[in-house]
CSV table of C-alpha atoms in Angstrom, one decimal:
chain,number,residue,atom,x,y,z
A,859,MET,CA,-18.2,-15.3,-8.2
A,860,ALA,CA,-18.0,-18.6,-6.6
A,861,ARG,CA,-21.1,-19.9,-8.4
A,862,LYS,CA,-20.7,-21.0,-12.0
A,863,ALA,CA,-23.6,-20.8,-14.5
A,864,SER,CA,-25.0,-24.1,-15.7
A,865,LEU,CA,-25.2,-22.6,-19.3
A,866,SER,CA,-21.9,-20.6,-20.1
A,867,GLY,CA,-22.3,-17.1,-21.1
A,868,PHE,CA,-25.9,-16.8,-19.7
A,869,PRO,CA,-25.5,-15.5,-16.1
A,870,GLU,CA,-28.2,-15.8,-13.5
A,871,TRP,CA,-27.9,-13.9,-10.2
A,872,LEU,CA,-28.8,-15.0,-6.8
A,873,PRO,CA,-31.2,-12.6,-4.9
A,874,ALA,CA,-28.3,-10.8,-3.1
A,875,GLU,CA,-26.4,-10.5,-6.4
A,876,ARG,CA,-29.6,-9.2,-8.1
A,877,VAL,CA,-29.9,-6.5,-5.5
A,878,VAL,CA,-26.5,-5.2,-6.7
A,879,GLU,CA,-27.5,-5.2,-10.1
A,880,GLN,CA,-30.6,-3.4,-9.4
A,881,HIS,CA,-28.7,-0.8,-7.5
A,882,VAL,CA,-26.5,-0.3,-10.6
A,883,LEU,CA,-29.6,-0.1,-12.9
A,884,ASP,CA,-31.4,2.3,-10.5
A,885,THR,CA,-28.3,4.5,-10.1
A,886,LEU,CA,-28.0,4.9,-13.9
A,887,ARG,CA,-31.6,5.4,-14.4
A,888,ARG,CA,-31.7,8.3,-11.9
A,889,THR,CA,-28.6,9.9,-13.5
A,890,PHE,CA,-29.9,9.7,-17.0
A,891,GLU,CA,-33.2,11.1,-16.0
A,892,LEU,CA,-31.6,14.0,-14.1
A,893,HIS,CA,-29.8,14.8,-17.6
A,894,GLY,CA,-33.2,14.8,-19.3
A,895,PHE,CA,-33.1,11.4,-21.1
A,896,ALA,CA,-36.6,9.7,-21.6
A,897,ASN,CA,-36.9,6.0,-21.3
A,898,ILE,CA,-37.9,3.8,-24.1
A,899,GLU,CA,-37.8,-0.1,-24.8
A,900,THR,CA,-37.6,-1.7,-28.1
A,901,ARG,CA,-38.5,-5.3,-29.1
A,902,ALA,CA,-36.0,-8.0,-28.7
A,903,VAL,CA,-36.0,-9.1,-32.4
A,904,GLU,CA,-35.2,-7.3,-35.7
A,905,THR,CA,-34.8,-8.7,-39.2
A,906,ARG,CA,-31.5,-10.1,-40.0
A,907,ALA,CA,-31.2,-7.6,-42.9
A,908,GLN,CA,-31.6,-4.7,-40.4
A,909,LEU,CA,-29.1,-6.1,-38.0
A,910,LEU,CA,-26.3,-7.0,-40.6
A,911,ARG,CA,-26.5,-3.8,-42.7
A,912,LYS,CA,-23.7,-2.2,-40.7
A,913,GLY,CA,-20.6,-3.6,-39.3
A,914,GLU,CA,-19.0,-7.0,-39.5
A,915,ILE,CA,-21.0,-8.9,-36.8
A,916,ASP,CA,-23.0,-11.6,-38.9
A,917,LYS,CA,-21.2,-14.2,-36.8
A,918,GLU,CA,-22.4,-12.9,-33.4
A,919,VAL,CA,-26.1,-12.7,-34.3
A,920,TYR,CA,-28.4,-15.3,-32.9
A,921,GLY,CA,-31.0,-16.2,-35.5
A,922,LEU,CA,-34.6,-16.8,-34.4
A,923,SER,CA,-36.8,-19.6,-35.9
A,924,ARG,CA,-39.5,-21.9,-34.9
A,925,LEU,CA,-38.2,-25.5,-34.3
A,926,ALA,CA,-40.5,-26.8,-37.0
A,927,ALA,CA,-39.7,-24.0,-39.5
A,928,GLU,CA,-37.9,-24.5,-42.8
A,929,ASP,CA,-34.4,-23.2,-43.1
A,930,GLU,CA,-34.6,-19.3,-43.2
A,931,LYS,CA,-30.8,-18.7,-43.4
A,932,ASN,CA,-30.9,-16.8,-46.7
A,933,ASP,CA,-34.3,-14.9,-46.0
A,934,PRO,CA,-33.4,-11.2,-45.2
A,935,ASN,CA,-36.9,-11.0,-43.4
A,936,ALA,CA,-36.0,-13.7,-41.1
A,937,LEU,CA,-35.7,-12.7,-37.4
A,938,ALA,CA,-32.8,-12.5,-35.1
A,939,LEU,CA,-32.2,-11.4,-31.6
A,940,HIS,CA,-30.6,-7.9,-31.3
A,941,PHE,CA,-26.9,-7.8,-30.5
A,942,ASP,CA,-26.9,-4.2,-29.3
A,943,LEU,CA,-29.4,-1.4,-28.7
A,944,THR,CA,-28.3,1.2,-31.2
A,945,VAL,CA,-29.4,-0.5,-34.4
A,946,PRO,CA,-32.9,-1.2,-33.0
A,947,PHE,CA,-32.9,2.4,-31.8
A,948,ALA,CA,-32.2,3.6,-35.2
A,949,ARG,CA,-35.2,1.6,-36.7
A,950,TYR,CA,-37.3,2.9,-33.7
A,951,VAL,CA,-36.4,6.6,-34.6
A,952,VAL,CA,-37.4,6.2,-38.3
A,953,GLU,CA,-40.6,4.6,-37.6
A,954,ASN,CA,-41.7,7.0,-35.0
A,955,ALA,CA,-40.2,10.2,-36.3
A,956,GLY,CA,-43.4,12.0,-36.6
A,957,HIS,CA,-44.2,11.5,-32.9
A,958,LEU,CA,-40.8,12.5,-31.4
A,959,ALA,CA,-39.3,16.0,-30.7
A,960,PHE,CA,-35.9,16.4,-32.0
A,961,PRO,CA,-33.2,16.4,-30.8
A,962,PHE,CA,-34.6,13.2,-29.2
A,963,ARG,CA,-32.8,12.1,-26.0
A,964,ARG,CA,-33.4,8.6,-24.8
A,965,TYR,CA,-31.9,6.0,-22.5
A,966,GLN,CA,-32.7,2.2,-22.8
A,967,MET,CA,-31.8,-0.6,-20.4
A,968,GLN,CA,-32.4,-4.1,-21.9
A,969,LYS,CA,-30.9,-7.5,-22.4
A,970,VAL,CA,-29.0,-8.1,-25.7
A,971,TRP,CA,-27.6,-11.4,-27.3
A,972,ARG,CA,-24.3,-11.9,-28.8
A,973,GLY,CA,-22.6,-15.2,-30.0
A,974,GLU,CA,-19.2,-14.4,-28.5
A,975,ARG,CA,-17.0,-17.0,-26.8
A,976,PRO,CA,-17.8,-16.6,-23.1
A,977,GLN,CA,-15.0,-15.5,-20.9
A,978,ASP,CA,-14.2,-12.9,-18.0
A,979,GLY,CA,-16.5,-9.9,-18.8
A,980,ARG,CA,-18.0,-11.3,-22.0
A,981,PHE,CA,-21.4,-13.0,-22.0
A,982,ARG,CA,-23.8,-14.2,-24.7
A,983,GLU,CA,-26.8,-12.7,-22.8
A,984,PHE,CA,-26.1,-9.5,-21.0
A,985,THR,CA,-27.8,-6.1,-20.1
A,986,GLN,CA,-26.9,-2.9,-21.7
A,987,ALA,CA,-27.7,0.6,-20.7
A,988,ASP,CA,-27.6,3.1,-23.5
A,989,ILE,CA,-28.2,6.9,-24.0
A,990,ASP,CA,-28.3,8.6,-27.3
A,991,VAL,CA,-29.2,11.9,-28.7
A,992,VAL,CA,-30.5,12.0,-32.2
A,993,GLY,CA,-31.3,15.0,-34.5
A,994,GLU,CA,-33.4,15.5,-37.6
A,995,GLY,CA,-30.9,16.4,-40.4
A,996,THR,CA,-28.4,17.9,-38.2
A,997,LEU,CA,-27.2,17.5,-34.7
A,998,PRO,CA,-25.0,20.1,-32.9
A,999,PHE,CA,-21.5,18.9,-31.9
A,1000,SER,CA,-22.1,20.1,-28.4
A,1001,TYR,CA,-24.1,16.8,-27.8
A,1002,ASP,CA,-20.8,14.9,-28.2
A,1003,VAL,CA,-19.4,16.9,-25.3
A,1004,GLU,CA,-22.5,16.5,-23.2
A,1005,LEU,CA,-22.7,12.8,-23.6
A,1006,ALA,CA,-19.1,12.2,-22.3
A,1007,LEU,CA,-20.1,14.5,-19.3
A,1008,THR,CA,-23.2,12.5,-18.6
A,1009,ILE,CA,-21.5,9.1,-18.8
A,1010,ALA,CA,-18.8,10.5,-16.6
A,1011,ASP,CA,-21.4,11.5,-14.0
A,1012,ALA,CA,-23.2,8.2,-14.2
A,1013,LEU,CA,-20.1,6.0,-13.8
A,1014,SER,CA,-18.9,8.1,-10.9
A,1015,ALA,CA,-22.1,7.3,-9.1
A,1016,LEU,CA,-21.5,3.7,-9.3
A,1017,PRO,CA,-19.3,1.6,-6.8
A,1018,ILE,CA,-16.7,0.6,-9.4
A,1019,GLY,CA,-13.6,2.6,-8.4
A,1020,ASP,CA,-11.6,4.8,-10.7
A,1021,PHE,CA,-12.3,4.8,-14.5
A,1022,ARG,CA,-11.0,6.4,-17.7
A,1023,LEU,CA,-13.3,7.6,-20.5
A,1024,ARG,CA,-11.0,7.4,-23.5
A,1025,VAL,CA,-12.0,9.6,-26.5
A,1026,ASN,CA,-10.9,9.8,-30.1
A,1027,ASN,CA,-12.2,11.2,-33.2
A,1028,ARG,CA,-12.4,9.3,-36.5
A,1029,LYS,CA,-12.2,12.4,-38.5
A,1030,LEU,CA,-8.8,13.0,-36.8
A,1031,ALA,CA,-7.7,9.6,-37.5
A,1032,GLU,CA,-9.0,9.5,-41.1
A,1033,GLY,CA,-7.5,12.9,-41.9
A,1034,PHE,CA,-4.1,11.9,-40.5
A,1035,TYR,CA,-4.1,8.6,-42.5
A,1036,ARG,CA,-5.1,10.3,-45.8
A,1037,GLY,CA,-2.4,13.1,-45.1
A,1038,LEU,CA,0.0,10.3,-44.8
A,1039,GLY,CA,-1.1,8.9,-48.3
A,1040,LEU,CA,-3.1,6.0,-47.0
A,1041,GLU,CA,-6.3,5.9,-49.0
A,1042,ASP,CA,-8.0,3.2,-47.1
A,1043,PRO,CA,-8.6,4.7,-43.7
A,1044,ASP,CA,-11.1,2.1,-42.6
A,1045,ALA,CA,-8.5,-0.6,-43.1
A,1046,VAL,CA,-6.0,1.3,-41.0
A,1047,LEU,CA,-8.6,1.8,-38.3
A,1048,ARG,CA,-9.4,-1.8,-38.1
A,1049,ALA,CA,-5.6,-2.6,-37.8
A,1050,ILE,CA,-5.2,0.0,-35.1
A,1051,ASP,CA,-8.2,-1.3,-33.2
A,1052,LYS,CA,-6.2,-4.5,-32.5
A,1053,LEU,CA,-3.3,-2.6,-31.0
A,1054,GLU,CA,-4.0,-3.5,-27.4
A,1055,LYS,CA,-4.6,-7.2,-28.3
A,1056,ILE,CA,-1.6,-8.0,-30.7
A,1057,GLY,CA,0.9,-5.2,-30.1
A,1058,ASP,CA,2.8,-2.7,-32.3
A,1059,ASP,CA,4.9,-5.1,-34.3
A,1060,ALA,CA,1.8,-7.3,-35.4
A,1061,VAL,CA,-0.2,-4.1,-36.3
A,1062,ALA,CA,2.7,-2.7,-38.3
A,1063,LYS,CA,2.9,-6.0,-40.1
A,1064,ILE,CA,-0.8,-5.8,-40.9
A,1065,LEU,CA,-0.5,-2.2,-42.1
A,1066,MET,CA,2.3,-3.0,-44.5
A,1067,GLU,CA,1.3,-6.4,-45.9
A,1068,GLU,CA,-2.6,-6.0,-46.0
A,1069,VAL,CA,-3.0,-2.2,-46.2
A,1070,GLY,CA,-0.1,-1.4,-48.2
A,1071,ALA,CA,1.6,1.0,-46.0
A,1072,THR,CA,5.4,1.8,-46.2
A,1073,ARG,CA,7.3,1.3,-43.0
A,1074,GLU,CA,7.3,5.2,-42.4
A,1075,GLN,CA,3.6,5.3,-43.0
A,1076,ALA,CA,3.0,2.5,-40.4
A,1077,ASP,CA,5.4,4.1,-37.9
A,1078,ALA,CA,3.5,7.5,-38.2
A,1079,ALA,CA,0.1,5.7,-37.7
A,1080,LEU,CA,1.4,3.8,-34.6
A,1081,ALA,CA,3.0,7.2,-33.3
A,1082,LEU,CA,-0.5,8.8,-33.5
A,1083,ALA,CA,-2.0,5.8,-31.7
A,1084,LYS,CA,0.4,6.3,-28.9
A,1085,ILE,CA,-0.8,9.8,-28.0
A,1086,ARG,CA,-2.7,10.1,-24.7
A,1087,THR,CA,-3.4,13.2,-22.7
A,1088,MET,CA,-5.7,14.4,-20.0
A,1089,ASP,CA,-5.8,17.9,-21.5
A,1090,THR,CA,-5.7,19.4,-24.9
A,1091,SER,CA,-1.8,19.1,-25.3
A,1092,PHE,CA,-2.5,16.2,-27.7
A,1093,VAL,CA,-3.2,18.9,-30.4
A,1094,GLU,CA,0.5,20.0,-30.4
A,1095,GLN,CA,1.8,16.4,-30.2
A,1096,VAL,CA,-0.2,15.5,-33.4
A,1097,ARG,CA,0.9,18.8,-35.1
A,1098,ALA,CA,4.4,17.7,-34.3
A,1099,LEU,CA,4.1,14.6,-36.5
A,1100,GLY,CA,4.0,17.1,-39.5
A,1101,VAL,CA,0.9,15.7,-41.2
A,1102,GLN,CA,-1.5,18.0,-42.7
A,1103,HIS,CA,-5.1,17.4,-44.0
A,1104,GLU,CA,-8.4,19.3,-43.7
A,1105,LEU,CA,-10.4,16.4,-42.1
A,1106,LEU,CA,-7.5,16.2,-39.5
A,1107,ASP,CA,-8.0,19.8,-38.6
A,1108,THR,CA,-11.7,19.4,-38.1
A,1109,GLY,CA,-11.1,16.1,-36.0
A,1110,LEU,CA,-8.5,17.9,-33.8
A,1111,ASP,CA,-11.0,20.7,-33.1
A,1112,GLU,CA,-13.8,18.5,-32.2
A,1113,LEU,CA,-11.8,16.3,-29.9
A,1114,ALA,CA,-10.2,19.4,-28.2
A,1115,GLN,CA,-13.8,20.5,-27.4
A,1116,VAL,CA,-14.6,17.3,-25.6
A,1117,ILE,CA,-11.4,17.3,-23.7
A,1118,ALA,CA,-11.5,20.8,-22.8
A,1119,ALA,CA,-15.0,20.6,-21.3
A,1120,ALA,CA,-14.2,17.3,-19.5
A,1121,SER,CA,-11.1,18.7,-18.0
A,1122,ARG,CA,-13.2,21.5,-16.4
A,1123,ARG,CA,-16.3,19.4,-15.4
A,1124,ALA,CA,-15.0,15.8,-14.9
A,1125,PRO,CA,-11.3,16.2,-14.1
A,1126,GLY,CA,-9.3,13.2,-14.2
A,1127,LYS,CA,-12.0,11.1,-15.7
A,1128,VAL,CA,-11.8,11.7,-19.5
A,1129,MET,CA,-8.7,11.2,-21.6
A,1130,ALA,CA,-7.8,11.9,-25.3
A,1131,ASP,CA,-6.6,8.4,-26.5
A,1132,LEU,CA,-5.7,8.4,-30.1
A,1133,SER,CA,-5.5,4.6,-30.4
A,1134,ILE,CA,-9.4,4.3,-30.0
A,1135,ALA,CA,-10.9,3.3,-33.1
A,1136,ARG,CA,-14.2,1.3,-32.3
A,1137,GLY,CA,-14.9,-1.8,-34.5
A,1138,LEU,CA,-18.4,-1.0,-35.9
A,1139,ASP,CA,-18.5,0.8,-39.3
A,1140,TYR,CA,-21.2,3.4,-38.4
A,1141,TYR,CA,-19.2,5.6,-36.3
A,1142,THR,CA,-18.1,8.8,-38.1
A,1143,GLY,CA,-16.7,11.3,-35.5
A,1144,THR,CA,-16.3,11.1,-31.7
A,1145,VAL,CA,-15.6,7.7,-30.4
A,1146,TYR,CA,-15.5,6.6,-26.8
A,1147,GLU,CA,-14.3,3.6,-24.8
A,1148,THR,CA,-14.1,3.3,-20.9
A,1149,VAL,CA,-11.9,1.1,-18.8
A,1150,LEU,CA,-11.7,0.5,-15.1
A,1151,VAL,CA,-8.3,1.6,-13.8
A,1152,GLY,CA,-6.4,-1.5,-12.6
A,1153,HIS,CA,-8.8,-3.8,-14.5
A,1154,GLU,CA,-8.0,-2.7,-18.1
A,1155,SER,CA,-7.8,-6.4,-19.1
A,1156,LEU,CA,-11.6,-6.7,-18.7
A,1157,GLY,CA,-12.0,-4.5,-21.7
A,1158,SER,CA,-14.4,-1.6,-22.3
A,1159,ILE,CA,-17.1,-1.2,-19.8
A,1160,CYS,CA,-18.7,1.7,-21.8
A,1161,SER,CA,-18.3,2.7,-25.4
A,1162,GLY,CA,-20.0,4.5,-28.3
A,1163,GLY,CA,-19.7,7.3,-30.6
A,1164,ARG,CA,-21.1,9.6,-33.2
A,1165,TYR,CA,-22.9,8.3,-36.3
A,1166,GLU,CA,-24.2,10.5,-39.2
A,1167,SER,CA,-26.4,8.0,-41.1
A,1168,LEU,CA,-27.2,5.0,-39.1
A,1169,ALA,CA,-30.8,6.1,-39.1
A,1170,SER,CA,-32.2,7.4,-42.4
A,1171,LYS,CA,-35.5,7.4,-44.6
A,1172,GLY,CA,-35.2,8.5,-48.1
A,1173,LYS,CA,-33.2,11.7,-48.1
A,1174,LYS,CA,-33.8,12.4,-44.5
A,1175,THR,CA,-31.2,11.4,-42.1
A,1176,TYR,CA,-31.1,11.3,-38.4
A,1177,PRO,CA,-27.5,11.8,-37.0
A,1178,GLY,CA,-26.8,10.9,-33.4
A,1179,VAL,CA,-24.3,10.2,-30.7
A,1180,GLY,CA,-24.6,7.7,-28.0
A,1181,LEU,CA,-22.9,5.5,-25.4
A,1182,SER,CA,-23.6,2.0,-24.2
A,1183,ILE,CA,-22.7,0.7,-20.6
A,1184,GLY,CA,-22.0,-3.0,-20.4
A,1185,VAL,CA,-24.1,-3.5,-17.1
A,1186,THR,CA,-23.5,-7.2,-16.8
A,1187,ARG,CA,-19.8,-6.8,-17.3
A,1188,LEU,CA,-19.8,-4.1,-14.5
A,1189,VAL,CA,-21.9,-6.2,-12.1
A,1190,SER,CA,-19.7,-9.3,-12.6
A,1191,ARG,CA,-16.8,-7.4,-11.7
A,1192,ILE,CA,-18.4,-5.7,-8.7
A,1193,LEU,CA,-19.5,-9.3,-7.5
A,1194,ALA,CA,-16.2,-10.8,-8.1
A,1195,GLU,CA,-14.3,-8.0,-6.3
A,1196,GLU,CA,-17.0,-7.7,-3.5
A,1197,THR,CA,-16.7,-3.9,-3.7
A,1198,VAL,CA,-20.2,-3.7,-2.6
A,1199,THR,CA,-22.6,-6.3,-1.1
A,1200,ALA,CA,-26.3,-6.4,-0.5
A,1201,ALA,CA,-27.4,-5.6,3.1
A,1202,ARG,CA,-29.8,-8.6,2.7
A,1203,SER,CA,-30.9,-10.9,0.2
A,1204,VAL,CA,-34.6,-10.1,0.6
A,1205,PRO,CA,-36.6,-6.9,0.6
A,1206,SER,CA,-38.3,-7.8,3.9
A,1207,VAL,CA,-37.4,-5.6,7.0
A,1208,VAL,CA,-39.8,-7.3,9.3
A,1209,TYR,CA,-41.0,-10.9,10.0
A,1210,VAL,CA,-44.3,-10.9,11.9
A,1211,THR,CA,-44.6,-13.9,14.0
A,1212,LEU,CA,-47.7,-15.9,15.0
A,1213,ALA,CA,-48.4,-16.4,18.6
A,1214,ASN,CA,-51.0,-19.2,17.7
A,1215,GLU,CA,-52.8,-20.4,14.7
A,1216,ASP,CA,-55.7,-18.0,15.4
A,1217,SER,CA,-53.5,-14.9,15.3
A,1218,TRP,CA,-52.9,-15.0,11.6
A,1219,HIS,CA,-55.4,-12.2,10.7
A,1220,GLU,CA,-54.1,-10.1,13.6
A,1221,ALA,CA,-50.6,-10.5,12.3
A,1222,GLN,CA,-51.8,-9.5,8.8
A,1223,ASP,CA,-53.3,-6.3,10.2
A,1224,VAL,CA,-49.8,-5.5,11.6
A,1225,ALA,CA,-48.2,-6.3,8.2
A,1226,ALA,CA,-50.8,-4.0,6.5
A,1227,ALA,CA,-50.0,-1.2,8.8
A,1228,LEU,CA,-46.3,-1.4,8.2
A,1229,ARG,CA,-46.6,-1.8,4.5
A,1230,ALA,CA,-48.9,1.3,4.3
A,1231,ARG,CA,-45.8,3.3,5.6
A,1232,GLY,CA,-43.5,1.7,3.1
A,1233,ILE,CA,-42.0,-0.9,5.3
A,1234,ALA,CA,-41.5,-4.3,3.6
A,1235,CYS,CA,-42.6,-7.4,5.8
A,1236,GLU,CA,-44.0,-10.8,5.7
A,1237,VAL,CA,-46.0,-12.9,7.9
A,1238,ALA,CA,-45.1,-16.3,9.4
A,1239,SER,CA,-47.1,-19.3,7.8
A,1240,SER,CA,-47.6,-21.3,11.0
A,1241,ALA,CA,-47.4,-20.8,14.7
A,1242,GLU,CA,-44.1,-22.6,15.5
A,1243,LYS,CA,-42.1,-22.0,18.6
A,1244,PHE,CA,-40.8,-18.4,18.6
A,1245,GLY,CA,-37.2,-19.8,18.4
A,1246,LYS,CA,-37.9,-21.5,15.2
A,1247,GLN,CA,-39.6,-18.5,13.7
A,1248,ILE,CA,-36.7,-16.2,14.8
A,1249,LYS,CA,-34.3,-18.7,13.1
A,1250,TYR,CA,-36.2,-18.6,9.9
A,1251,ALA,CA,-36.2,-14.7,9.9
A,1252,ASP,CA,-32.4,-15.1,10.3
A,1253,ARG,CA,-31.9,-17.6,7.6
A,1254,ARG,CA,-33.9,-15.2,5.4
A,1255,GLY,CA,-31.8,-12.2,6.3
A,1256,ILE,CA,-34.7,-10.3,7.8
A,1257,PRO,CA,-33.4,-8.0,10.6
A,1258,PHE,CA,-36.5,-7.3,12.7
A,1259,VAL,CA,-39.0,-9.9,14.3
A,1260,TRP,CA,-42.4,-8.7,15.4
A,1261,PHE,CA,-44.3,-10.1,18.3
A,1262,THR,CA,-48.0,-9.4,19.3
A,1263,HIS,CA,-48.9,-10.4,22.8
A,1264,ALA,CA,-52.1,-11.7,24.3
A,1265,ASP,CA,-52.8,-8.3,26.0
A,1266,GLY,CA,-52.7,-6.5,22.5
A,1267,SER,CA,-49.2,-5.1,23.0
A,1268,HIS,CA,-46.4,-5.3,20.5
A,1269,GLU,CA,-42.6,-5.7,20.6
A,1270,VAL,CA,-40.1,-5.8,17.9
A,1271,LYS,CA,-36.6,-7.5,18.1
A,1272,ASP,CA,-33.6,-6.7,16.1
A,1273,ILE,CA,-32.1,-10.1,15.9
A,1274,ARG,CA,-28.7,-8.8,15.0
A,1275,SER,CA,-28.2,-7.0,18.3
A,1276,GLY,CA,-30.8,-8.9,20.5
A,1277,GLU,CA,-32.5,-5.6,21.5
A,1278,GLN,CA,-36.2,-6.0,22.0
A,1279,LEU,CA,-38.4,-2.9,22.4
A,1280,ALA,CA,-42.2,-2.0,22.7
A,1281,ALA,CA,-43.5,-0.9,19.4
A,1282,ASP,CA,-46.7,0.4,17.7
A,1283,PRO,CA,-47.6,-0.8,14.1
A,1284,ALA,CA,-48.9,2.7,13.4
A,1285,SER,CA,-45.8,4.5,14.2
A,1286,TRP,CA,-42.7,2.2,14.6
A,1287,ALA,CA,-40.1,2.5,11.9
A,1288,PRO,CA,-36.6,0.8,11.4
A,1289,PRO,CA,-33.4,2.9,11.3
A,1290,ALA,CA,-33.0,4.7,7.9
A,1291,GLN,CA,-30.2,2.3,6.8
A,1292,ASP,CA,-32.5,-0.8,7.2
A,1293,LEU,CA,-35.5,0.7,5.5
A,1294,HIS,CA,-34.3,-0.1,2.1
A,1295,ASN,CA,-32.3,-3.0,0.8
A,1296,THR,CA,-29.2,-1.1,0.2
A,1297,VAL,CA,-25.7,-2.0,-1.0
A,1298,GLY,CA,-22.6,-1.0,0.9
């Protein structure tokens, strides 16, 4: 983007850029609903205790307080802006369980706030689009497969080029590490999660110095993380490393189910990548990350995973699986690459001119007839010379200008081509590509 936000990390789109964002949101909404997901919206704030109970994200949370309020830093009931949509969704499920039919499928598209250092693709205020399926007590593993296919379908419908949905399974990783004799699999996962940022040698050093791994154990953990396949051949590659553990067997089977289904229904889009760990602690099985091919440095544009106890009440648990798309990150890249642009920066298709100051009501009648048939239009505010009215429409990006003559006849001009034809407000329609403000 050529324009720079006045407050770093808080993007504001121009009208034409907003059209692109709306196209992305509408496409995702349509795809999610085709897959049977219902829409919800949760409040923007949660208690700090709710937000901080899972994962190491305390430095990223924006606290919320009145300017005149006393310091509430240590109050667990103090409010903070949500940093993602998963934690608020877990709270929503628990509070509304009696009104929901399980497994409950939802999609949610809202802004979130995260105190990160702004950089390419990373913002402090941004929009996410989430889908989750949550069960009551249990949730069949088939939903892990279904969500991967839903996201592949949704991303394929967007103008973002090629992408890879990279999938791993924490049971596979944890079973492998335990089979190696490493008894703190979470610490190993946190180290492996840094692999793309700091490289093999630095991760190996962390594993040996901070996790207590031997050189052989560190090498084996790194060898596992190097395995990437577009089919189920990763199973044989893992077996060839010679590690055995019951949890490893379960993880291999689950990941194979996801990749086998994806190879059939979304060929070339979903990959088994055994380096994927995901930083948040609540993931327990399948984990997903998605990158744009050729723009891997942008980071993940869509991520998520399986969680068994993020949502719970007493002895009752609500296991789920979900994915979150970074809409603002996607839109910023689309705008920067100009892969698509808005057909125009305003919704108006027609600009109805005024022949004189007394013709305003007549012009409004024309506009009403057009709007009744779904044609967006606006009426001139004053009867300037037709040349000035046409120039104004051109500056606004409105493609058609409407004229009403003294004898009651009408003409419409396509100011892009200069073609001017007789028209009837009750029947005229623009070409299909001009009817809606599309992107291309």
